[in-house]
Amino acid sequence: MKIIKSTSVLIENLDQLENISLIPTMGNLHEGHLSLIKEAKKLSENIVFTIFINPIQFNSKHDLENYPRTLQQDINLLKEIGVTILFIPSVNDIFPVKPNLSYKMPIISNELCGKTRIDHFKGVITVIDRLFKLIQPSYAIFGKKDYQQLYLIKRFVFDSKLPIKIIEAPTIRNIDKLALSSRNNLLKTKDINLAVELYKKLNICAESVLNGVKIHDAELIAKKELVKEGWEIDYLEVRSQENLKKPSYNDSKLVVLGAGFLAKVRLIDNIEFCIPTTI
Ligand code: PAF
């Protein structure tokens, strides 16, 4: 594994590689990230893995400063599992000048997570645009836990007509079904058991809809249950898998997405489900 820290050295090394699979991350690696490498290995032997804590996708300085950083541990893990290049750029390397995204973000980027995290997705797409231009991968792999992010990256690739195939990797969960996330490391031990309640309440919502409860009522039931468990809810909503809009009468492929805070730590999760008939 080559560890590369500057864009100029990266460009020299990319010259020798074809058919690249790119895995962009912000580090603090866990099984979820390692599962992305497994997906990448099915597609190509040339894997470029990036660790870059992107400052322009954070909404608060506090959140950026507190993002878990475990670089040496991450490097050791990646050496063991084996990727071709580990790219760890500095902020100046990625954004030598103030970034200016020409792509117009879809309206849906201001809903769900985007409603409270203003410009978060613009920050994500800006860094992804930069990494795609720099690395020109054939494939890029992202986890489904960040469902809205994944949707917006797919839209960006489609709208911009980029020759990159976006690969969706399933959410990896621990034995209790808690979705793995770097932010779980910020939870106090007493809150870790409560974290899985988000997944459980999303399930209750999906099952209620499947049992014929109206979507709005199912969302309310699940939200009330989550609040009882000590969660502060950002949103919990059923949307269409296809476009993330509120479901219309003929949408049968749905996803329930939720975000909330446990002792000031923001966690997200989602569950896809299908209803057999129209709503
Ligand atoms: O999901 C993440 O870790 C980040 O949002 C990403 C895609 C690496 C962009 O900074």
GROMACS .gro file of C-alpha atoms and ligand atoms in nm:
model
  289
    1MET     CA    1   0.000   0.000   0.000
    2LYS     CA    2   0.136   0.340  -0.102
    3ILE     CA    3   0.054   0.624   0.138
    4ILE     CA    4   0.030   0.949  -0.055
    5LYS     CA    5  -0.023   1.291   0.099
    6SER     CA    6  -0.006   1.534  -0.194
    7THR     CA    7  -0.207   1.567  -0.513
    8SER     CA    8   0.105   1.597  -0.733
    9VAL     CA    9   0.243   1.263  -0.610
   10LEU     CA   10  -0.104   1.110  -0.642
   11ILE     CA   11  -0.132   1.218  -1.007
   12GLU     CA   12   0.209   1.062  -1.090
   13ASN     CA   13   0.103   0.733  -0.932
   14LEU     CA   14  -0.243   0.728  -1.092
   15ASP     CA   15  -0.080   0.727  -1.437
   16GLN     CA   16   0.006   0.360  -1.391
   17LEU     CA   17  -0.343   0.255  -1.279
   18GLU     CA   18  -0.653   0.167  -1.479
   19ASN     CA   19  -1.004   0.074  -1.380
   20ILE     CA   20  -0.979   0.235  -1.036
   21SER     CA   21  -1.226   0.176  -0.754
   22LEU     CA   22  -1.244   0.479  -0.527
   23ILE     CA   23  -1.350   0.469  -0.162
   24PRO     CA   24  -1.379   0.820  -0.015
   25THR     CA   25  -1.395   0.834   0.366
   26MET     CA   26  -1.330   1.063   0.659
   27GLY     CA   27  -1.139   0.794   0.849
   28ASN     CA   28  -1.204   0.644   1.193
   29LEU     CA   29  -1.253   0.317   1.015
   30HIS     CA   30  -1.486   0.039   1.124
   31GLU     CA   31  -1.632  -0.279   0.971
   32GLY     CA   32  -1.863  -0.065   0.756
   33HIS     CA   33  -1.565   0.088   0.576
   34LEU     CA   34  -1.394  -0.250   0.546
   35SER     CA   35  -1.706  -0.387   0.377
   36LEU     CA   36  -1.664  -0.113   0.113
   37ILE     CA   37  -1.315  -0.247   0.041
   38LYS     CA   38  -1.460  -0.598  -0.001
   39GLU     CA   39  -1.707  -0.456  -0.258
   40ALA     CA   40  -1.422  -0.271  -0.432
   41LYS     CA   41  -1.211  -0.585  -0.456
   42LYS     CA   42  -1.490  -0.755  -0.654
   43LEU     CA   43  -1.458  -0.483  -0.920
   44SER     CA   44  -1.094  -0.395  -0.954
   45GLU     CA   45  -0.750  -0.469  -0.818
   46ASN     CA   46  -0.669  -0.098  -0.811
   47ILE     CA   47  -0.826   0.056  -0.504
   48VAL     CA   48  -0.772   0.417  -0.406
   49PHE     CA   49  -0.887   0.481  -0.050
   50THR     CA   50  -0.906   0.840   0.072
   51ILE     CA   51  -0.916   0.977   0.426
   52PHE     CA   52  -1.006   1.344   0.431
   53ILE     CA   53  -1.209   1.519   0.700
   54ASN     CA   54  -1.385   1.763   0.473
   55PRO     CA   55  -1.427   2.090   0.666
   56ILE     CA   56  -1.689   2.235   0.429
   57GLN     CA   57  -1.945   1.965   0.501
   58PHE     CA   58  -1.957   2.036   0.876
   59ASN     CA   59  -2.212   2.278   1.011
   60SER     CA   60  -2.035   2.363   1.331
   61LYS     CA   61  -1.675   2.410   1.435
   62HIS     CA   62  -1.749   2.197   1.741
   63ASP     CA   63  -1.869   1.906   1.523
   64LEU     CA   64  -1.561   1.933   1.298
   65GLU     CA   65  -1.319   1.950   1.592
   66ASN     CA   66  -1.486   1.655   1.766
   67TYR     CA   67  -1.498   1.428   1.462
   68PRO     CA   68  -1.309   1.112   1.571
   69ARG     CA   69  -0.954   1.101   1.434
   70THR     CA   70  -0.765   0.769   1.450
   71LEU     CA   71  -0.521   0.798   1.159
   72GLN     CA   72  -0.247   0.558   1.274
   73GLN     CA   73  -0.503   0.292   1.365
   74ASP     CA   74  -0.670   0.343   1.023
   75ILE     CA   75  -0.336   0.307   0.841
   76ASN     CA   76  -0.258  -0.019   1.025
   77LEU     CA   77  -0.600  -0.159   0.937
   78LEU     CA   78  -0.567  -0.064   0.569
   79LYS     CA   79  -0.217  -0.216   0.548
   80GLU     CA   80  -0.361  -0.541   0.679
   81ILE     CA   81  -0.662  -0.552   0.446
   82GLY     CA   82  -0.467  -0.416   0.146
   83VAL     CA   83  -0.554  -0.123  -0.079
   84THR     CA   84  -0.339   0.008  -0.364
   85ILE     CA   85  -0.317   0.373  -0.258
   86LEU     CA   86  -0.415   0.545   0.063
   87PHE     CA   87  -0.453   0.916  -0.011
   88ILE     CA   88  -0.447   1.147   0.293
   89PRO     CA   89  -0.451   1.501   0.155
   90SER     CA   90  -0.441   1.825   0.348
   91VAL     CA   91  -0.718   2.085   0.319
   92ASN     CA   92  -0.487   2.300   0.102
   93ASP     CA   93  -0.425   2.008  -0.131
   94ILE     CA   94  -0.793   1.945  -0.187
   95PHE     CA   95  -0.901   2.308  -0.188
   96PRO     CA   96  -0.600   2.521  -0.298
   97VAL     CA   97  -0.851   2.796  -0.378
   98LYS     CA   98  -1.193   2.856  -0.228
   99PRO     CA   99  -1.412   2.587  -0.389
  100ASN     CA  100  -1.690   2.700  -0.616
  101LEU     CA  101  -1.933   2.426  -0.721
  102SER     CA  102  -2.095   2.498  -1.057
  103TYR     CA  103  -2.342   2.208  -1.019
  104LYS     CA  104  -2.685   2.318  -0.900
  105MET     CA  105  -2.785   2.106  -0.601
  106PRO     CA  106  -3.126   1.935  -0.631
  107ILE     CA  107  -3.404   2.074  -0.406
  108ILE     CA  108  -3.412   1.749  -0.209
  109SER     CA  109  -3.067   1.840  -0.068
  110ASN     CA  110  -3.247   2.096   0.153
  111GLU     CA  111  -3.480   1.836   0.304
  112LEU     CA  112  -3.427   1.556   0.561
  113CYS     CA  113  -3.064   1.595   0.682
  114GLY     CA  114  -3.026   1.905   0.463
  115LYS     CA  115  -3.305   2.089   0.642
  116THR     CA  116  -3.100   2.144   0.957
  117ARG     CA  117  -2.751   2.085   0.814
  118ILE     CA  118  -2.750   2.384   0.580
  119ASP     CA  119  -2.512   2.339   0.284
  120HIS     CA  120  -2.389   2.006   0.422
  121PHE     CA  121  -2.459   1.820   0.098
  122LYS     CA  122  -2.311   2.101  -0.109
  123GLY     CA  123  -1.992   2.046   0.092
  124VAL     CA  124  -2.010   1.670   0.027
  125ILE     CA  125  -2.067   1.706  -0.348
  126THR     CA  126  -1.791   1.968  -0.371
  127VAL     CA  127  -1.531   1.733  -0.223
  128ILE     CA  128  -1.662   1.436  -0.423
  129ASP     CA  129  -1.641   1.644  -0.742
  130ARG     CA  130  -1.281   1.731  -0.655
  131LEU     CA  131  -1.188   1.368  -0.581
  132PHE     CA  132  -1.361   1.241  -0.897
  133LYS     CA  133  -1.179   1.496  -1.115
  134LEU     CA  134  -0.846   1.414  -0.953
  135ILE     CA  135  -0.871   1.035  -0.944
  136GLN     CA  136  -1.108   0.966  -1.237
  137PRO     CA  137  -1.224   0.632  -1.100
  138SER     CA  138  -1.431   0.377  -1.291
  139TYR     CA  139  -1.620   0.293  -0.971
  140ALA     CA  140  -1.688   0.475  -0.645
  141ILE     CA  141  -1.829   0.292  -0.346
  142PHE     CA  142  -2.055   0.442  -0.079
  143GLY     CA  143  -2.253   0.294   0.209
  144LYS     CA  144  -2.632   0.296   0.219
  145LYS     CA  145  -2.634   0.420   0.578
  146ASP     CA  146  -2.585   0.770   0.436
  147TYR     CA  147  -2.889   0.720   0.215
  148GLN     CA  148  -2.952   1.083   0.118
  149GLN     CA  149  -2.581   1.137   0.052
  150LEU     CA  150  -2.573   0.829  -0.170
  151TYR     CA  151  -2.884   0.947  -0.359
  152LEU     CA  152  -2.734   1.294  -0.416
  153ILE     CA  153  -2.400   1.152  -0.533
  154LYS     CA  154  -2.587   0.927  -0.782
  155ARG     CA  155  -2.786   1.232  -0.902
  156PHE     CA  156  -2.466   1.434  -0.937
  157VAL     CA  157  -2.297   1.162  -1.144
  158PHE     CA  158  -2.609   1.122  -1.360
  159ASP     CA  159  -2.673   1.496  -1.407
  160SER     CA  160  -2.304   1.564  -1.481
  161LYS     CA  161  -2.287   1.263  -1.719
  162LEU     CA  162  -1.973   1.131  -1.546
  163PRO     CA  163  -1.845   0.790  -1.661
  164ILE     CA  164  -1.835   0.658  -1.303
  165LYS     CA  165  -2.039   0.368  -1.168
  166ILE     CA  166  -2.164   0.431  -0.817
  167ILE     CA  167  -2.171   0.113  -0.610
  168GLU     CA  168  -2.409   0.096  -0.315
  169ALA     CA  169  -2.288  -0.107  -0.018
  170PRO     CA  170  -2.533  -0.232   0.248
  171THR     CA  171  -2.533  -0.084   0.598
  172ILE     CA  172  -2.324  -0.290   0.838
  173ARG     CA  173  -2.478  -0.337   1.184
  174ASN     CA  174  -2.347  -0.471   1.512
  175ILE     CA  175  -2.502  -0.773   1.680
  176ASP     CA  176  -2.779  -0.553   1.829
  177LYS     CA  177  -2.852  -0.411   1.479
  178LEU     CA  178  -2.701  -0.069   1.554
  179ALA     CA  179  -2.571   0.078   1.226
  180LEU     CA  180  -2.192   0.114   1.247
  181SER     CA  181  -2.085   0.477   1.239
  182SER     CA  182  -1.778   0.673   1.343
  183ARG     CA  183  -2.010   0.886   1.554
  184ASN     CA  184  -2.098   0.585   1.774
  185ASN     CA  185  -1.750   0.634   1.924
  186LEU     CA  186  -1.863   0.970   2.061
  187LEU     CA  187  -2.140   0.806   2.267
  188LYS     CA  188  -2.103   0.749   2.639
  189THR     CA  189  -2.139   0.383   2.743
  190LYS     CA  190  -2.483   0.449   2.895
  191ASP     CA  191  -2.609   0.586   2.561
  192ILE     CA  192  -2.477   0.306   2.340
  193ASN     CA  193  -2.768   0.077   2.439
  194LEU     CA  194  -3.014   0.354   2.352
  195ALA     CA  195  -2.858   0.418   2.011
  196VAL     CA  196  -3.019   0.112   1.856
  197GLU     CA  197  -3.364   0.249   1.943
  198LEU     CA  198  -3.352   0.457   1.624
  199TYR     CA  199  -3.331   0.140   1.415
  200LYS     CA  200  -3.606  -0.023   1.624
  201LYS     CA  201  -3.842   0.272   1.585
  202LEU     CA  202  -3.774   0.296   1.210
  203ASN     CA  203  -3.874  -0.070   1.198
  204ILE     CA  204  -4.193   0.002   1.391
  205CYS     CA  205  -4.274   0.277   1.142
  206ALA     CA  206  -4.212   0.053   0.839
  207GLU     CA  207  -4.416  -0.231   0.989
  208SER     CA  208  -4.704   0.001   1.076
  209VAL     CA  209  -4.717   0.121   0.714
  210LEU     CA  210  -4.706  -0.240   0.595
  211ASN     CA  211  -4.998  -0.313   0.829
  212GLY     CA  212  -5.205  -0.038   0.668
  213VAL     CA  213  -5.144   0.252   0.909
  214LYS     CA  214  -5.133   0.589   0.729
  215ILE     CA  215  -4.775   0.707   0.672
  216HIS     CA  216  -4.816   1.026   0.874
  217ASP     CA  217  -4.960   0.833   1.171
  218ALA     CA  218  -4.688   0.566   1.150
  219GLU     CA  219  -4.421   0.839   1.157
  220LEU     CA  220  -4.586   1.000   1.461
  221ILE     CA  221  -4.609   0.670   1.653
  222ALA     CA  222  -4.241   0.595   1.591
  223LYS     CA  223  -4.133   0.949   1.683
  224LYS     CA  224  -4.326   0.941   2.012
  225GLU     CA  225  -4.167   0.607   2.101
  226LEU     CA  226  -3.821   0.741   2.025
  227VAL     CA  227  -3.872   1.052   2.238
  228LYS     CA  228  -3.977   0.824   2.528
  229GLU     CA  229  -3.633   0.660   2.498
  230GLY     CA  230  -3.459   0.994   2.549
  231TRP     CA  231  -3.390   1.081   2.185
  232GLU     CA  232  -3.418   1.433   2.047
  233ILE     CA  233  -3.557   1.385   1.696
  234ASP     CA  234  -3.440   1.577   1.392
  235TYR     CA  235  -3.672   1.393   1.151
  236LEU     CA  236  -3.828   1.053   1.097
  237GLU     CA  237  -3.995   1.026   0.758
  238VAL     CA  238  -4.107   0.777   0.499
  239ARG     CA  239  -3.995   0.870   0.149
  240SER     CA  240  -3.986   0.720  -0.199
  241GLN     CA  241  -3.669   0.518  -0.267
  242GLU     CA  242  -3.665   0.648  -0.622
  243ASN     CA  243  -3.640   1.023  -0.561
  244LEU     CA  244  -3.656   1.070  -0.183
  245LYS     CA  245  -3.974   1.273  -0.223
  246LYS     CA  246  -4.279   1.216  -0.003
  247PRO     CA  247  -4.443   0.900  -0.143
  248SER     CA  248  -4.720   0.943  -0.397
  249TYR     CA  249  -5.009   0.698  -0.430
  250ASN     CA  250  -4.828   0.473  -0.678
  251ASP     CA  251  -4.491   0.450  -0.498
  252SER     CA  252  -4.437   0.102  -0.363
  253LYS     CA  253  -4.060   0.112  -0.295
  254LEU     CA  254  -4.023   0.314   0.022
  255VAL     CA  255  -3.755   0.400   0.275
  256VAL     CA  256  -3.797   0.527   0.626
  257LEU     CA  257  -3.518   0.760   0.728
  258GLY     CA  258  -3.442   0.906   1.067
  259ALA     CA  259  -3.193   1.133   1.237
  260GLY     CA  260  -3.169   1.246   1.594
  261PHE     CA  261  -2.951   1.330   1.887
  262LEU     CA  262  -2.853   1.118   2.181
  263ALA     CA  263  -2.673   1.337   2.435
  264LYS     CA  264  -2.578   1.582   2.157
  265VAL     CA  265  -2.438   1.308   1.927
  266ARG     CA  266  -2.621   1.308   1.593
  267LEU     CA  267  -2.698   0.964   1.450
  268ILE     CA  268  -2.882   0.860   1.134
  269ASP     CA  269  -3.026   0.536   0.999
  270ASN     CA  270  -3.276   0.411   0.741
  271ILE     CA  271  -3.466   0.100   0.637
  272GLU     CA  272  -3.591   0.024   0.288
  273PHE     CA  273  -3.921  -0.157   0.251
  274CYS     CA  274  -4.176  -0.230  -0.019
  275ILE     CA  275  -4.551  -0.217   0.004
  276PRO     CA  276  -4.732  -0.469  -0.215
  277THR     CA  277  -5.007  -0.234  -0.332
  278THR     CA  278  -5.059   0.141  -0.367
  279ILE     CA  279  -5.092   0.350  -0.047
  280PAF     O1  280  -1.956   0.971   0.409
  280PAF     C1  281  -1.849   1.029   0.431
  280PAF     O2  282  -1.761   0.980   0.503
  280PAF     C2  283  -1.826   1.166   0.368
  280PAF     O3  284  -1.944   1.239   0.361
  280PAF     C3  285  -1.759   1.158   0.230
  280PAF     C4  286  -1.846   1.086   0.129
  280PAF     C5  287  -1.626   1.086   0.242
  280PAF     C6  288  -1.732   1.299   0.176
  280PAF     O4  289  -1.651   1.372   0.260
   0.00000   0.00000   0.00000
